[in-house]
Tab-separated table of C-alpha atoms in Angstrom:
chain	number	residue	atom	x	y	z
A	1	UNK	CA	14.773	-43.957	-3.746
A	2	UNK	CA	17.070	-40.967	-4.176
A	3	UNK	CA	15.034	-39.610	-7.062
A	4	UNK	CA	11.844	-40.053	-5.084
A	5	UNK	CA	13.304	-38.104	-2.149
A	6	UNK	CA	14.403	-35.293	-4.459
A	7	UNK	CA	10.937	-35.113	-5.921
A	8	UNK	CA	9.301	-34.981	-2.510
A	9	UNK	CA	11.545	-32.046	-1.588
A	10	UNK	CA	10.704	-30.257	-4.830
A	11	UNK	CA	7.000	-30.814	-4.181
A	12	UNK	CA	7.245	-29.457	-0.645
A	13	UNK	CA	9.231	-26.398	-1.846
A	14	UNK	CA	6.558	-25.602	-4.419
A	15	UNK	CA	3.816	-26.247	-1.862
A	16	UNK	CA	5.501	-23.799	0.544
A	17	UNK	CA	5.679	-21.143	-2.162
A	18	UNK	CA	2.014	-21.643	-3.136
A	19	UNK	CA	1.005	-21.565	0.533
A	20	UNK	CA	2.738	-18.245	1.042
A	21	UNK	CA	0.925	-16.721	-1.929
A	22	UNK	CA	-2.517	-18.323	-1.611
A	23	UNK	CA	-2.662	-19.889	1.836
A	24	UNK	CA	-2.244	-23.428	3.142
A	25	UNK	CA	-6.027	-23.641	3.174
A	26	UNK	CA	-6.153	-23.166	-0.616
A	27	UNK	CA	-3.553	-25.875	-1.253
A	28	UNK	CA	-4.960	-28.778	-3.257
A	29	UNK	CA	-3.369	-31.769	-4.980
A	30	UNK	CA	-4.716	-30.450	-8.296
A	31	UNK	CA	-3.399	-26.878	-8.039
A	32	UNK	CA	-0.005	-28.093	-6.853
A	33	UNK	CA	0.264	-30.679	-9.652
A	34	UNK	CA	-0.471	-27.878	-12.149
A	35	UNK	CA	2.190	-25.626	-10.643
A	36	UNK	CA	4.750	-28.447	-10.811
A	37	UNK	CA	3.753	-29.724	-14.256
A	38	UNK	CA	3.139	-33.141	-12.687
A	39	UNK	CA	0.194	-35.474	-12.979
A	40	UNK	CA	-2.227	-35.647	-10.064
A	41	UNK	CA	-1.540	-39.385	-9.758
A	42	UNK	CA	2.208	-38.644	-9.550
A	43	UNK	CA	1.543	-36.315	-6.657
A	44	UNK	CA	-0.769	-38.829	-4.981
A	45	UNK	CA	2.135	-41.277	-4.938
A	46	UNK	CA	3.908	-38.908	-2.534
A	47	UNK	CA	0.951	-37.504	-0.624
A	48	UNK	CA	-2.100	-39.704	-0.343
A	49	UNK	CA	-4.427	-36.842	0.516
A	50	UNK	CA	-4.769	-33.084	0.554
A	51	UNK	CA	-4.542	-33.187	4.346
A	52	UNK	CA	-1.221	-35.058	4.359
A	53	UNK	CA	0.134	-32.471	1.905
A	54	UNK	CA	-1.013	-29.612	4.175
A	55	UNK	CA	0.481	-31.375	7.200
A	56	UNK	CA	3.830	-31.680	5.385
A	57	UNK	CA	3.755	-27.952	4.640
A	58	UNK	CA	3.023	-27.032	8.268
A	59	UNK	CA	5.724	-29.412	9.512
A	60	UNK	CA	8.349	-28.031	7.117
A	61	UNK	CA	7.339	-24.428	7.889
A	62	UNK	CA	7.722	-25.013	11.642
A	63	UNK	CA	11.127	-26.653	11.046
A	64	UNK	CA	12.369	-23.682	8.996
A	65	UNK	CA	10.890	-21.231	11.490
A	66	UNK	CA	12.808	-22.952	14.278
A	67	UNK	CA	16.057	-22.751	12.281
A	68	UNK	CA	15.642	-19.171	11.021
A	69	UNK	CA	13.840	-17.430	13.889
A	70	UNK	CA	13.987	-19.370	17.153
A	71	UNK	CA	17.524	-20.789	17.233
A	72	UNK	CA	19.507	-17.641	16.239
A	73	UNK	CA	17.870	-15.577	19.019
A	74	UNK	CA	18.169	-18.458	21.502
A	75	UNK	CA	21.947	-18.070	21.355
A	76	UNK	CA	21.776	-14.597	22.943
A	77	UNK	CA	21.747	-13.876	26.676
A	78	UNK	CA	18.196	-13.484	28.034
A	79	UNK	CA	17.215	-9.810	28.171
A	80	UNK	CA	15.664	-7.027	26.101
A	81	UNK	CA	18.124	-7.490	23.242
A	82	UNK	CA	17.177	-11.134	22.952
A	83	UNK	CA	13.456	-10.302	22.874
A	84	UNK	CA	14.042	-7.716	20.138
A	85	UNK	CA	16.081	-10.295	18.237
A	86	UNK	CA	13.212	-12.825	18.406
A	87	UNK	CA	10.794	-10.260	17.030
A	88	UNK	CA	13.176	-8.920	14.372
A	89	UNK	CA	13.941	-12.397	13.054
A	90	UNK	CA	10.227	-13.138	12.994
A	91	UNK	CA	9.395	-10.011	10.960
A	92	UNK	CA	12.322	-10.610	8.596
A	93	UNK	CA	11.159	-14.180	8.100
A	94	UNK	CA	7.859	-12.897	6.709
A	95	UNK	CA	9.686	-10.771	4.090
A	96	UNK	CA	12.098	-13.434	2.879
A	97	UNK	CA	11.670	-13.508	-0.947
A	98	UNK	CA	11.261	-17.275	-0.655
A	99	UNK	CA	7.811	-16.421	0.796
A	100	UNK	CA	6.289	-14.306	-1.986
A	101	UNK	CA	3.067	-13.623	-0.078
A	102	UNK	CA	4.413	-13.471	3.456
A	103	UNK	CA	4.121	-15.888	6.341
A	104	UNK	CA	1.902	-18.898	5.552
A	105	UNK	CA	1.331	-19.550	9.262
A	106	UNK	CA	-0.360	-16.174	9.800
A	107	UNK	CA	-3.198	-16.759	7.348
A	108	UNK	CA	-3.434	-20.433	8.355
A	109	UNK	CA	-4.012	-19.351	11.973
A	110	UNK	CA	-7.166	-17.521	10.865
A	111	UNK	CA	-8.281	-20.113	8.297
A	112	UNK	CA	-8.055	-23.307	10.335
A	113	UNK	CA	-9.356	-22.032	13.676
A	114	UNK	CA	-12.817	-23.420	12.865
A	115	UNK	CA	-11.729	-26.503	10.955
A	116	UNK	CA	-11.325	-29.399	13.393
A	117	UNK	CA	-8.704	-31.915	12.307
A	118	UNK	CA	-5.016	-32.704	12.250
A	119	UNK	CA	-3.934	-29.534	10.406
A	120	UNK	CA	-5.593	-27.310	13.002
A	121	UNK	CA	-4.051	-29.399	15.791
A	122	UNK	CA	-0.553	-29.218	14.304
A	123	UNK	CA	-0.861	-25.459	13.727
A	124	UNK	CA	-2.117	-24.862	17.267
A	125	UNK	CA	0.736	-26.995	18.680
A	126	UNK	CA	3.267	-24.896	16.747
A	127	UNK	CA	1.749	-21.623	17.944
A	128	UNK	CA	1.566	-22.865	21.544
A	129	UNK	CA	5.255	-23.854	21.480
A	130	UNK	CA	6.186	-20.446	20.088
A	131	UNK	CA	4.010	-18.704	22.688
A	132	UNK	CA	5.704	-20.693	25.483
A	133	UNK	CA	9.189	-19.987	24.060
A	134	UNK	CA	8.471	-16.255	24.048
A	135	UNK	CA	6.982	-16.341	27.530
A	136	UNK	CA	10.019	-18.179	28.912
A	137	UNK	CA	12.314	-15.631	27.219
A	138	UNK	CA	10.330	-12.755	28.775
A	139	UNK	CA	10.461	-14.365	32.224
A	140	UNK	CA	14.231	-14.867	31.851
A	141	UNK	CA	14.647	-11.260	30.644
A	142	UNK	CA	12.921	-10.040	33.813
A	143	UNK	CA	15.822	-11.530	35.803
A	144	UNK	CA	18.165	-9.379	33.700
A	145	UNK	CA	17.276	-5.924	32.287
A	146	UNK	CA	13.496	-6.166	31.649
A	147	UNK	CA	11.143	-4.463	34.113
A	148	UNK	CA	9.929	-7.355	36.340
A	149	UNK	CA	6.520	-5.688	36.697
A	150	UNK	CA	5.715	-6.327	33.025
A	151	UNK	CA	2.875	-8.846	32.589
A	152	UNK	CA	4.428	-11.708	30.567
A	153	UNK	CA	1.128	-13.014	29.162
A	154	UNK	CA	0.132	-9.524	28.036
A	155	UNK	CA	3.521	-8.917	26.414
A	156	UNK	CA	3.326	-12.223	24.524
A	157	UNK	CA	-0.029	-11.149	23.088
A	158	UNK	CA	1.472	-7.794	22.106
A	159	UNK	CA	4.329	-9.495	20.246
A	160	UNK	CA	1.946	-11.761	18.342
A	161	UNK	CA	-0.295	-8.762	17.738
A	162	UNK	CA	2.409	-6.546	16.278
A	163	UNK	CA	3.429	-9.422	14.040
A	164	UNK	CA	-0.094	-9.948	12.664
A	165	UNK	CA	-0.591	-6.204	12.382
A	166	UNK	CA	2.511	-5.556	10.277
A	167	UNK	CA	1.481	-8.474	8.052
A	168	UNK	CA	-1.907	-6.922	7.252
A	169	UNK	CA	-0.543	-3.374	6.936
A	170	UNK	CA	2.223	-4.518	4.585
A	171	UNK	CA	0.360	-7.007	2.382
A	172	UNK	CA	-3.204	-5.711	2.357
A	173	UNK	CA	-2.715	-1.980	2.942
A	174	UNK	CA	0.553	-1.711	0.972
A	175	UNK	CA	2.243	0.082	3.880
A	176	UNK	CA	5.839	-0.937	3.205
A	177	UNK	CA	7.142	0.687	6.420
A	178	UNK	CA	4.928	-1.499	8.598
A	179	UNK	CA	7.613	-4.077	9.409
A	180	UNK	CA	10.178	-1.485	10.489
A	181	UNK	CA	7.561	0.489	12.440
A	182	UNK	CA	6.547	-2.537	14.514
A	183	UNK	CA	10.166	-3.406	15.343
A	184	UNK	CA	10.594	0.151	16.665
A	185	UNK	CA	7.249	-0.025	18.486
A	186	UNK	CA	8.166	-3.333	20.078
A	187	UNK	CA	11.539	-2.005	21.284
A	188	UNK	CA	9.795	0.947	22.948
A	189	UNK	CA	7.331	-1.399	24.680
A	190	UNK	CA	10.240	-2.933	26.583
A	191	UNK	CA	11.434	0.387	28.081
B	1	UNK	CA	-40.287	-7.359	-5.452
B	2	UNK	CA	-40.846	-7.599	-1.709
B	3	UNK	CA	-40.333	-11.367	-1.668
B	4	UNK	CA	-37.151	-11.010	-3.672
B	5	UNK	CA	-35.784	-8.464	-1.206
B	6	UNK	CA	-36.566	-10.749	1.706
B	7	UNK	CA	-34.761	-13.595	0.021
B	8	UNK	CA	-31.715	-11.478	-0.700
B	9	UNK	CA	-31.536	-10.541	2.983
B	10	UNK	CA	-31.867	-14.180	4.014
B	11	UNK	CA	-29.100	-15.108	1.591
B	12	UNK	CA	-26.783	-12.403	2.921
B	13	UNK	CA	-27.505	-13.417	6.546
B	14	UNK	CA	-26.586	-17.024	5.771
B	15	UNK	CA	-23.536	-15.895	3.807
B	16	UNK	CA	-22.378	-13.810	6.800
B	17	UNK	CA	-22.766	-16.783	9.123
B	18	UNK	CA	-20.852	-19.098	6.735
B	19	UNK	CA	-18.153	-16.460	6.316
B	20	UNK	CA	-17.644	-16.213	10.056
B	21	UNK	CA	-17.235	-19.973	10.355
B	22	UNK	CA	-15.292	-20.773	7.174
B	23	UNK	CA	-14.061	-17.470	5.805
B	24	UNK	CA	-15.261	-15.146	3.044
B	25	UNK	CA	-12.601	-16.739	0.860
B	26	UNK	CA	-14.299	-20.151	1.156
B	27	UNK	CA	-17.714	-18.740	0.231
B	28	UNK	CA	-19.063	-20.234	-3.003
B	29	UNK	CA	-22.450	-20.115	-4.732
B	30	UNK	CA	-22.632	-23.912	-4.355
B	31	UNK	CA	-21.860	-24.134	-0.622
B	32	UNK	CA	-24.241	-21.285	0.150
B	33	UNK	CA	-27.046	-22.778	-1.932
B	34	UNK	CA	-26.601	-26.039	0.023
B	35	UNK	CA	-26.735	-24.220	3.368
B	36	UNK	CA	-29.924	-22.421	2.337
B	37	UNK	CA	-31.584	-25.412	0.686
B	38	UNK	CA	-31.832	-23.371	-2.526
B	39	UNK	CA	-30.872	-24.256	-6.072
B	40	UNK	CA	-27.666	-22.797	-7.468
B	41	UNK	CA	-29.653	-21.151	-10.256
B	42	UNK	CA	-31.943	-19.529	-7.666
B	43	UNK	CA	-28.886	-18.046	-5.999
B	44	UNK	CA	-27.435	-16.929	-9.315
B	45	UNK	CA	-30.607	-14.885	-9.888
B	46	UNK	CA	-29.566	-12.735	-6.888
B	47	UNK	CA	-25.797	-12.841	-7.235
B	48	UNK	CA	-24.434	-13.347	-10.697
B	49	UNK	CA	-21.015	-14.471	-9.523
B	50	UNK	CA	-19.088	-15.674	-6.519
B	51	UNK	CA	-17.290	-12.328	-6.423
B	52	UNK	CA	-20.509	-10.301	-6.269
B	53	UNK	CA	-21.628	-12.533	-3.386
B	54	UNK	CA	-18.338	-11.942	-1.541
B	55	UNK	CA	-18.597	-8.198	-2.210
B	56	UNK	CA	-22.113	-8.160	-0.735
B	57	UNK	CA	-20.803	-9.911	2.386
B	58	UNK	CA	-17.944	-7.432	2.836
B	59	UNK	CA	-20.296	-4.483	2.259
B	60	UNK	CA	-22.844	-5.751	4.789
B	61	UNK	CA	-20.101	-6.584	7.327
B	62	UNK	CA	-18.655	-3.070	7.077
B	63	UNK	CA	-22.138	-1.598	7.469
B	64	UNK	CA	-22.816	-3.637	10.625
B	65	UNK	CA	-19.344	-2.886	11.956
B	66	UNK	CA	-20.013	0.830	11.540
B	67	UNK	CA	-23.338	0.521	13.413
B	68	UNK	CA	-22.117	-1.767	16.209
B	69	UNK	CA	-18.521	-0.628	16.770
B	70	UNK	CA	-17.763	2.759	15.241
B	71	UNK	CA	-20.914	4.798	15.912
B	72	UNK	CA	-21.456	3.920	19.619
B	73	UNK	CA	-17.893	4.969	20.538
B	74	UNK	CA	-18.072	8.038	18.290
B	75	UNK	CA	-20.724	9.467	20.627
B	76	UNK	CA	-18.212	9.744	23.487
B	77	UNK	CA	-15.885	12.700	24.132
B	78	UNK	CA	-12.430	12.154	22.585
B	79	UNK	CA	-10.000	10.756	25.174
B	80	UNK	CA	-8.749	7.517	26.700
B	81	UNK	CA	-12.250	6.323	27.581
B	82	UNK	CA	-13.326	6.709	23.980
B	83	UNK	CA	-10.311	4.744	22.714
B	84	UNK	CA	-11.040	1.940	25.178
B	85	UNK	CA	-14.670	1.990	24.057
B	86	UNK	CA	-13.625	1.585	20.387
B	87	UNK	CA	-11.470	-1.403	21.266
B	88	UNK	CA	-14.001	-2.988	23.638
B	89	UNK	CA	-16.801	-2.755	21.074
B	90	UNK	CA	-14.478	-4.255	18.472
B	91	UNK	CA	-13.556	-7.236	20.664
B	92	UNK	CA	-17.194	-7.773	21.685
B	93	UNK	CA	-18.202	-7.672	18.034
B	94	UNK	CA	-15.984	-10.697	17.339
B	95	UNK	CA	-17.734	-12.715	20.094
B	96	UNK	CA	-21.316	-11.903	19.114
B	97	UNK	CA	-23.058	-15.310	18.789
B	98	UNK	CA	-24.279	-14.156	15.371
B	99	UNK	CA	-20.650	-14.708	14.274
B	100	UNK	CA	-20.083	-18.367	15.230
B	101	UNK	CA	-16.423	-18.352	14.137
B	102	UNK	CA	-15.469	-14.810	15.021
B	103	UNK	CA	-14.794	-11.801	12.838
B	104	UNK	CA	-14.956	-12.579	9.098
B	105	UNK	CA	-12.871	-9.494	8.297
B	106	UNK	CA	-9.872	-10.764	10.259
B	107	UNK	CA	-9.382	-13.938	8.224
B	108	UNK	CA	-10.310	-12.131	5.001
B	109	UNK	CA	-7.490	-9.630	5.655
B	110	UNK	CA	-4.999	-12.500	5.529
B	111	UNK	CA	-6.695	-14.421	2.705
B	112	UNK	CA	-7.201	-11.673	0.138
B	113	UNK	CA	-3.923	-9.793	0.570
B	114	UNK	CA	-2.470	-11.622	-2.445
B	115	UNK	CA	-5.635	-11.859	-4.517
B	116	UNK	CA	-5.926	-8.778	-6.721
B	117	UNK	CA	-9.508	-7.813	-7.484
B	118	UNK	CA	-12.553	-5.994	-6.198
B	119	UNK	CA	-12.895	-7.979	-2.961
B	120	UNK	CA	-9.329	-7.164	-1.916
B	121	UNK	CA	-9.904	-3.515	-2.844
B	122	UNK	CA	-13.142	-3.267	-0.857
B	123	UNK	CA	-11.554	-4.975	2.169
B	124	UNK	CA	-8.501	-2.701	2.044
B	125	UNK	CA	-10.757	0.383	1.758
B	126	UNK	CA	-12.682	-0.742	4.851
B	127	UNK	CA	-9.494	-1.339	6.834
B	128	UNK	CA	-8.006	1.987	5.744
B	129	UNK	CA	-11.144	3.852	6.835
B	130	UNK	CA	-11.050	2.085	10.217
B	131	UNK	CA	-7.316	2.833	10.572
B	132	UNK	CA	-7.948	6.542	9.828
B	133	UNK	CA	-10.902	6.667	12.245
B	134	UNK	CA	-8.734	5.251	15.027
B	135	UNK	CA	-5.853	7.567	14.205
B	136	UNK	CA	-8.132	10.622	14.271
B	137	UNK	CA	-9.556	9.471	17.629
B	138	UNK	CA	-6.014	9.077	19.043
B	139	UNK	CA	-5.002	12.528	17.792
B	140	UNK	CA	-8.141	14.022	19.355
B	141	UNK	CA	-7.484	12.146	22.618
B	142	UNK	CA	-4.019	13.715	22.781
B	143	UNK	CA	-5.721	17.097	23.084
B	144	UNK	CA	-7.582	15.755	26.116
B	145	UNK	CA	-6.140	13.160	28.568
B	146	UNK	CA	-3.854	11.013	26.367
B	147	UNK	CA	-0.093	11.562	26.571
B	148	UNK	CA	0.688	13.759	23.510
B	149	UNK	CA	4.081	12.058	23.120
B	150	UNK	CA	2.419	8.772	22.092
B	151	UNK	CA	3.124	7.867	18.455
B	152	UNK	CA	-0.337	7.666	16.828
B	153	UNK	CA	0.711	5.372	13.953
B	154	UNK	CA	2.387	2.980	16.367
B	155	UNK	CA	-0.655	2.936	18.659
B	156	UNK	CA	-2.968	2.211	15.732
B	157	UNK	CA	-0.837	-0.815	14.851
B	158	UNK	CA	-0.949	-1.959	18.473
B	159	UNK	CA	-4.751	-1.759	18.527
B	160	UNK	CA	-5.051	-3.781	15.321
B	161	UNK	CA	-2.418	-6.166	16.657
B	162	UNK	CA	-4.163	-6.836	19.957
B	163	UNK	CA	-7.366	-7.447	18.036
B	164	UNK	CA	-5.787	-10.032	15.715
B	165	UNK	CA	-3.908	-11.567	18.606
B	166	UNK	CA	-6.985	-12.167	20.777
B	167	UNK	CA	-8.718	-13.662	17.734
B	168	UNK	CA	-5.995	-16.288	17.245
B	169	UNK	CA	-5.574	-16.984	20.975
B	170	UNK	CA	-9.323	-17.404	21.443
B	171	UNK	CA	-10.251	-19.380	18.321
B	172	UNK	CA	-7.111	-21.372	17.535
B	173	UNK	CA	-5.498	-21.730	20.966
B	174	UNK	CA	-8.776	-22.031	22.910
B	175	UNK	CA	-7.657	-19.336	25.352
B	176	UNK	CA	-11.060	-18.030	26.400
B	177	UNK	CA	-9.571	-15.202	28.504
B	178	UNK	CA	-7.794	-13.682	25.489
B	179	UNK	CA	-10.450	-11.066	24.724
B	180	UNK	CA	-10.568	-9.773	28.309
B	181	UNK	CA	-6.775	-9.837	28.608
B	182	UNK	CA	-6.297	-7.653	25.530
B	183	UNK	CA	-8.858	-5.088	26.730
B	184	UNK	CA	-6.880	-4.821	29.993
B	185	UNK	CA	-3.573	-4.694	28.075
B	186	UNK	CA	-4.869	-1.981	25.782
B	187	UNK	CA	-6.097	0.152	28.703
B	188	UNK	CA	-2.622	-0.075	30.297
B	189	UNK	CA	-0.969	0.999	27.024
B	190	UNK	CA	-2.756	4.336	27.307
B	191	UNK	CA	-1.352	5.174	30.750
């Protein structure tokens, strides 16, 4: 039982690493078994299908995202500083060395949008919760030091946008200042 | 000769449609041959490898993007209206019914960032050219009616960001107002 649990954790860790480098969409039982030096049947004992493996990766990613990005900023008082903290933690999350190819959720958002099924549903649920968290934080900030005339829905799309943008500029265009530049850009947006 | 050219065009059209729905990264000789009702060997006669097929798709997409997005806005006088025209054409491009799953370049940007090779290189070149075109248009607009204090690099990242953002909100989160909302948000950014 204990050994089996340890192995499941090791599998998920490797799956997270592969997903960062190649995408959740490219995750297969075969490629993961190779990376782990396990047999495919050994992996099937833990995950009965490719989809259940992808679902485990999305679930674990959302859990870590909540711990590393959402909760630390949640502790701050609503206001501009809190919004900047949300965004900064989010950008830093994508450069954590544990994610050698950046945020696996970003590419998954573009890969699964046309693939009906449980993975798409779980991804969309995670993004919707994050969107609603940010919107609530913006609305609360308006009661403190954020200009109440700012359109919350538009600002949420700008935050998501700057996040996706720095991802592409950093990883595809090799612009290693992209992360820092978007944090500065986001801070200015709030003035 | 003529028949062969026609067939190559038909293949590329189908490949573009598949790439919009499933991603350039998911494009294979086998899946495309199935979609066309052709034999794999027939397809191989036109494209000797999966990579050359993907390169043809990226090349044709960039060509169409230039015709449908870049050139129409280029005809306008530099200024805010021209910048809005660039962005509006770009958003409309992603909703053209000929692209049943939206812009194939957006998902490719996230899929190929960690895949060294010619496809990544060609994609990055296309994005860099588009980034430089937008930056030049912003710099020219500053000499007309755009606030000269605006940071051009930051604004370029905001344009890209709003584009990626509306793509995810529309296709993954089923928010069918996302495209319109980002055009409005972008226009306000220029004030």
